Coordinates of C-alpha atoms and ligand atoms in Angstrom, one line a residue:
M92 CA 1.8 -53.7 -22.2
K93 CA -0.4 -50.7 -21.2
G94 CA 0.3 -49.2 -17.8
E95 CA 3.9 -50.2 -17.8
T96 CA 5.0 -48.4 -20.9
D97 CA 2.2 -45.9 -21.4
M98 CA 1.9 -47.1 -25.0
P99 CA -1.6 -47.3 -26.5
T100 CA -3.1 -50.8 -26.3
P101 CA -2.7 -52.9 -29.5
L102 CA -6.0 -54.0 -31.0
L103 CA -4.7 -57.4 -32.1
N104 CA -3.3 -60.1 -29.9
D105 CA 0.4 -60.7 -29.9
D106 CA -0.1 -63.5 -32.4
G107 CA -1.7 -61.1 -34.9
T108 CA -5.2 -62.4 -34.5
A109 CA -8.4 -60.7 -33.2
S110 CA -10.2 -61.6 -29.9
M111 CA -13.0 -60.2 -27.9
A112 CA -10.4 -57.7 -26.6
T113 CA -10.2 -56.4 -30.1
M114 CA -14.0 -56.1 -30.4
F115 CA -14.3 -54.1 -27.2
M116 CA -11.4 -51.9 -28.0
S117 CA -12.6 -51.1 -31.5
S118 CA -15.5 -49.3 -29.7
H119 CA -12.9 -47.6 -27.4
Y120 CA -11.1 -46.4 -30.6
G121 CA -14.5 -45.2 -32.0
F122 CA -15.3 -43.2 -28.8
R123 CA -11.9 -41.5 -28.8
R124 CA -12.0 -40.8 -32.5
D125 CA -15.5 -39.3 -32.3
L126 CA -14.8 -37.1 -29.2
A127 CA -11.8 -35.6 -31.0
A128 CA -14.0 -35.0 -34.1
F129 CA -16.7 -33.4 -32.0
A130 CA -14.0 -31.1 -30.4
R131 CA -12.7 -30.1 -33.8
A132 CA -16.2 -29.4 -35.2
L133 CA -17.3 -27.4 -32.2
D134 CA -14.0 -25.4 -32.1
G135 CA -14.8 -24.0 -35.5
F136 CA -18.6 -24.1 -35.2
T137 CA -20.4 -21.4 -37.1
G138 CA -23.9 -22.7 -37.1
E139 CA -23.4 -24.9 -40.1
R140 CA -24.1 -28.7 -39.8
G141 CA -25.9 -28.0 -36.4
D142 CA -28.6 -30.6 -37.2
A143 CA -26.1 -33.2 -38.3
L144 CA -24.0 -32.7 -35.2
R145 CA -27.1 -33.0 -33.0
K146 CA -28.0 -36.3 -34.7
E147 CA -24.4 -37.5 -34.4
W148 CA -24.4 -36.7 -30.7
A149 CA -27.5 -38.9 -30.3
E150 CA -25.7 -41.7 -32.0
F151 CA -22.6 -41.2 -29.8
H152 CA -24.8 -41.2 -26.7
A153 CA -26.6 -44.4 -27.7
A154 CA -23.3 -46.1 -28.6
L155 CA -21.5 -45.2 -25.3
H156 CA -24.6 -46.1 -23.3
G157 CA -25.0 -49.4 -25.0
H158 CA -21.3 -50.2 -24.5
H159 CA -21.5 -49.4 -20.8
T160 CA -24.7 -51.5 -20.5
V161 CA -23.0 -54.6 -21.9
E162 CA -20.0 -54.1 -19.6
D163 CA -22.3 -53.4 -16.5
T164 CA -24.7 -56.3 -17.1
T165 CA -22.4 -59.0 -18.7
L166 CA -18.7 -58.4 -18.8
F167 CA -18.1 -57.0 -15.3
P168 CA -20.2 -59.5 -13.5
D169 CA -18.6 -62.3 -15.4
L170 CA -15.1 -61.0 -14.6
R171 CA -16.0 -60.5 -10.9
G172 CA -17.1 -64.2 -10.8
R173 CA -13.9 -65.5 -12.5
H174 CA -11.4 -63.1 -11.0
P175 CA -12.4 -61.9 -7.5
E176 CA -9.0 -60.2 -7.2
L177 CA -10.2 -57.7 -9.8
G178 CA -13.2 -56.6 -7.6
T179 CA -11.7 -53.3 -6.4
A180 CA -10.5 -52.3 -9.9
I181 CA -13.9 -53.1 -11.4
D182 CA -15.6 -51.1 -8.6
E183 CA -13.5 -48.1 -9.9
L184 CA -14.6 -48.8 -13.5
D185 CA -18.2 -48.9 -12.3
E186 CA -17.7 -45.5 -10.7
H187 CA -16.3 -44.1 -13.9
H188 CA -19.5 -45.2 -15.7
R189 CA -21.7 -43.5 -13.1
A190 CA -19.7 -40.3 -13.5
I191 CA -20.0 -40.4 -17.3
D192 CA -23.8 -41.0 -17.4
P193 CA -24.8 -37.5 -16.1
L194 CA -22.5 -35.9 -18.7
L195 CA -24.4 -37.7 -21.5
A196 CA -27.7 -36.1 -20.2
R197 CA -26.0 -32.7 -20.1
G198 CA -24.8 -33.3 -23.6
D199 CA -28.3 -33.9 -24.8
A200 CA -29.4 -30.5 -23.5
A201 CA -26.2 -28.8 -24.8
F202 CA -26.6 -30.2 -28.3
A203 CA -30.3 -29.4 -28.4
N204 CA -29.3 -25.8 -27.9
L205 CA -26.3 -25.8 -30.1
N206 CA -27.2 -23.1 -32.5
A207 CA -28.1 -20.7 -29.7
D208 CA -24.9 -21.3 -27.6
V209 CA -22.0 -23.6 -28.5
A210 CA -20.2 -23.2 -25.2
P211 CA -22.1 -25.9 -23.2
A212 CA -21.5 -28.5 -25.9
R213 CA -17.8 -27.6 -26.0
E214 CA -17.6 -28.0 -22.2
V215 CA -19.3 -31.3 -22.2
I216 CA -17.1 -32.7 -24.9
G217 CA -14.0 -31.4 -23.1
R218 CA -15.0 -33.0 -19.9
L219 CA -15.9 -36.3 -21.6
I220 CA -12.5 -36.4 -23.3
D221 CA -10.9 -36.2 -19.9
L222 CA -13.2 -38.8 -18.2
I223 CA -13.1 -41.2 -21.1
A224 CA -9.3 -41.1 -21.4
T225 CA -9.0 -42.0 -17.7
H226 CA -11.7 -44.7 -17.9
L227 CA -10.6 -46.4 -21.1
D228 CA -7.0 -46.4 -20.0
A229 CA -7.9 -48.1 -16.7
E230 CA -10.3 -50.5 -18.4
E231 CA -7.7 -51.5 -21.0
R232 CA -5.3 -52.2 -18.1
V233 CA -7.7 -54.3 -16.0
V234 CA -10.2 -55.9 -18.3
I235 CA -8.7 -56.2 -21.8
P236 CA -5.9 -58.7 -20.8
Q237 CA -8.7 -61.1 -19.6
L238 CA -10.4 -61.0 -23.0
R239 CA -7.4 -61.9 -25.2
G240 CA -8.1 -65.6 -25.0
A241 CA -11.8 -65.2 -25.9
K242 CA -11.9 -66.0 -29.6
Q243 CA -15.6 -66.8 -30.1
F244 CA -17.9 -64.0 -31.1
P245 CA -21.4 -64.5 -29.5
Q246 CA -24.2 -65.9 -31.6
L247 CA -26.5 -63.2 -33.0
P248 CA -30.1 -63.4 -34.0
E249 CA -30.7 -62.8 -37.7
A250 CA -32.7 -59.7 -36.8
A251 CA -29.7 -58.1 -35.1
M252 CA -27.3 -58.3 -38.1
A253 CA -28.1 -54.9 -39.6
E254 CA -27.7 -53.1 -36.2
Y255 CA -24.4 -54.9 -35.6
A256 CA -23.2 -54.1 -39.1
K257 CA -23.9 -50.5 -38.4
G258 CA -21.9 -50.7 -35.2
F259 CA -18.9 -52.4 -36.8
A260 CA -19.0 -49.9 -39.8
W261 CA -18.7 -47.2 -37.1
S262 CA -16.1 -48.8 -34.9
T263 CA -13.7 -49.9 -37.7
A264 CA -13.6 -46.7 -39.7
G265 CA -10.0 -45.5 -39.7
L266 CA -8.5 -48.8 -38.5
A267 CA -5.7 -50.5 -40.4
G268 CA -6.8 -53.0 -43.1
A269 CA -5.0 -55.8 -41.4
V270 CA -6.9 -55.2 -38.1
V271 CA -10.2 -55.0 -39.9
A272 CA -9.5 -58.3 -41.8
Q273 CA -8.8 -60.1 -38.4
I274 CA -12.0 -58.6 -36.9
E275 CA -14.1 -59.8 -39.9
A276 CA -12.5 -63.3 -39.6
M277 CA -14.2 -63.6 -36.2
L278 CA -17.6 -62.3 -37.2
P279 CA -20.5 -64.5 -38.5
P280 CA -20.7 -64.6 -42.3
A281 CA -24.1 -62.9 -42.4
L282 CA -22.7 -60.0 -40.5
V283 CA -19.7 -59.7 -42.8
A284 CA -22.0 -59.7 -45.8
A285 CA -23.9 -56.8 -44.4
L286 CA -20.8 -54.7 -43.8
P287 CA -20.2 -53.1 -47.3
A288 CA -23.7 -51.4 -47.3
A289 CA -23.3 -50.4 -43.7
R290 CA -19.8 -48.9 -44.5
E291 CA -21.2 -47.0 -47.4
A292 CA -24.0 -45.5 -45.3
F293 CA -21.6 -44.6 -42.5
A294 CA -19.2 -42.9 -44.9
A295 CA -22.2 -40.8 -46.2
R296 CA -23.1 -40.0 -42.6
C297 CA -19.6 -38.8 -41.8
I298 CA -19.5 -36.5 -44.8
R299 CA -22.8 -35.0 -43.6
V300 CA -21.5 -34.5 -40.1
W301 CA -17.7 -33.9 -40.4
G302 CA -17.4 -33.0 -44.0
Q303 CA -15.3 -36.1 -44.7
A304 CA -15.1 -39.8 -44.0
H305 CA -12.7 -41.1 -41.4
T306 CA -9.4 -42.2 -42.7
G307 CA -6.4 -43.7 -40.9
S308 CA -4.6 -46.9 -40.3
S309 CA -4.8 -47.3 -36.5
V310 CA -3.5 -50.5 -35.0
T311 CA -4.2 -49.5 -31.4
S312 CA -7.3 -48.3 -29.5
V313 CA -6.0 -44.7 -29.8
P314 CA -6.6 -43.1 -33.2
A315 CA -3.4 -42.6 -35.2
Ligands
FE2_260 FE1 -15.2 -50.4 -22.5
FE2_261 FE1 -16.4 -49.0 -19.6

C-alpha cells in the first residue's frame, strides 16, 4: 500500500470493485492530470487558446475548491469522530487545504492576465503541482484506507444529476475501462444515463483547451 512502497494508490479495492475511495481518488487523478496538462500548455504558450485556458482554470479552481469543501465539511469531521487517532494527521491535511486556497486566488489573477504575461500562471501551476503532490499522497495514506469499505454512493437530488455527470465525465477521462465500469456500477442509474452526453461535451471542451481529448488507461490515482 501507499507510503510503504511509494507505489501510486490503486483506484479499485483489492477485490476489483469500486468504493467511495475510488470516487474521491478519481478526482485526485483529475487534479494531477489537469495540472500536468496546464504545465504543458503554459510551457509552449504563444497566446493561442488563452481564453480557453482561462475558462479551464476557472473549472479547475471550482472543482478543487468543491472537493476540499466536501472534505472539510463532511469527510474529515466524520473521520475525526470515528477515528480520533487520526486527528493529528487530519490537522495536517487541513493545513494543506489552507495553504492551497491562496494559490487558487493567485491563479485567478495570473490566468486573467495570461496573454500579457504567462510567467505568473506558470509559477502558480508549478507551486500547485508541488503542494498537491504532497497533499494527495498524504491524504491517500491517511484517509483513503478508511473509505474502502464504503460501497454506497450518496443519494442525489434529480436536479443535481447533470452537474454530477459533468464531474464524472471530467474525473474519469483517461481511466482504464475496467475502472470506469466499476465506478458506474456504484452510481445511480439516472446519473449513468447522463454520462454519455456529459462525456461528449467534456471531450469537445478538452479539444478547445488542450487540442485533444484525454486518453489513457490509468488504474491508479496518478495518470499513466
Ligand atoms: Fe481529496
Ligand atoms: Fe484534500
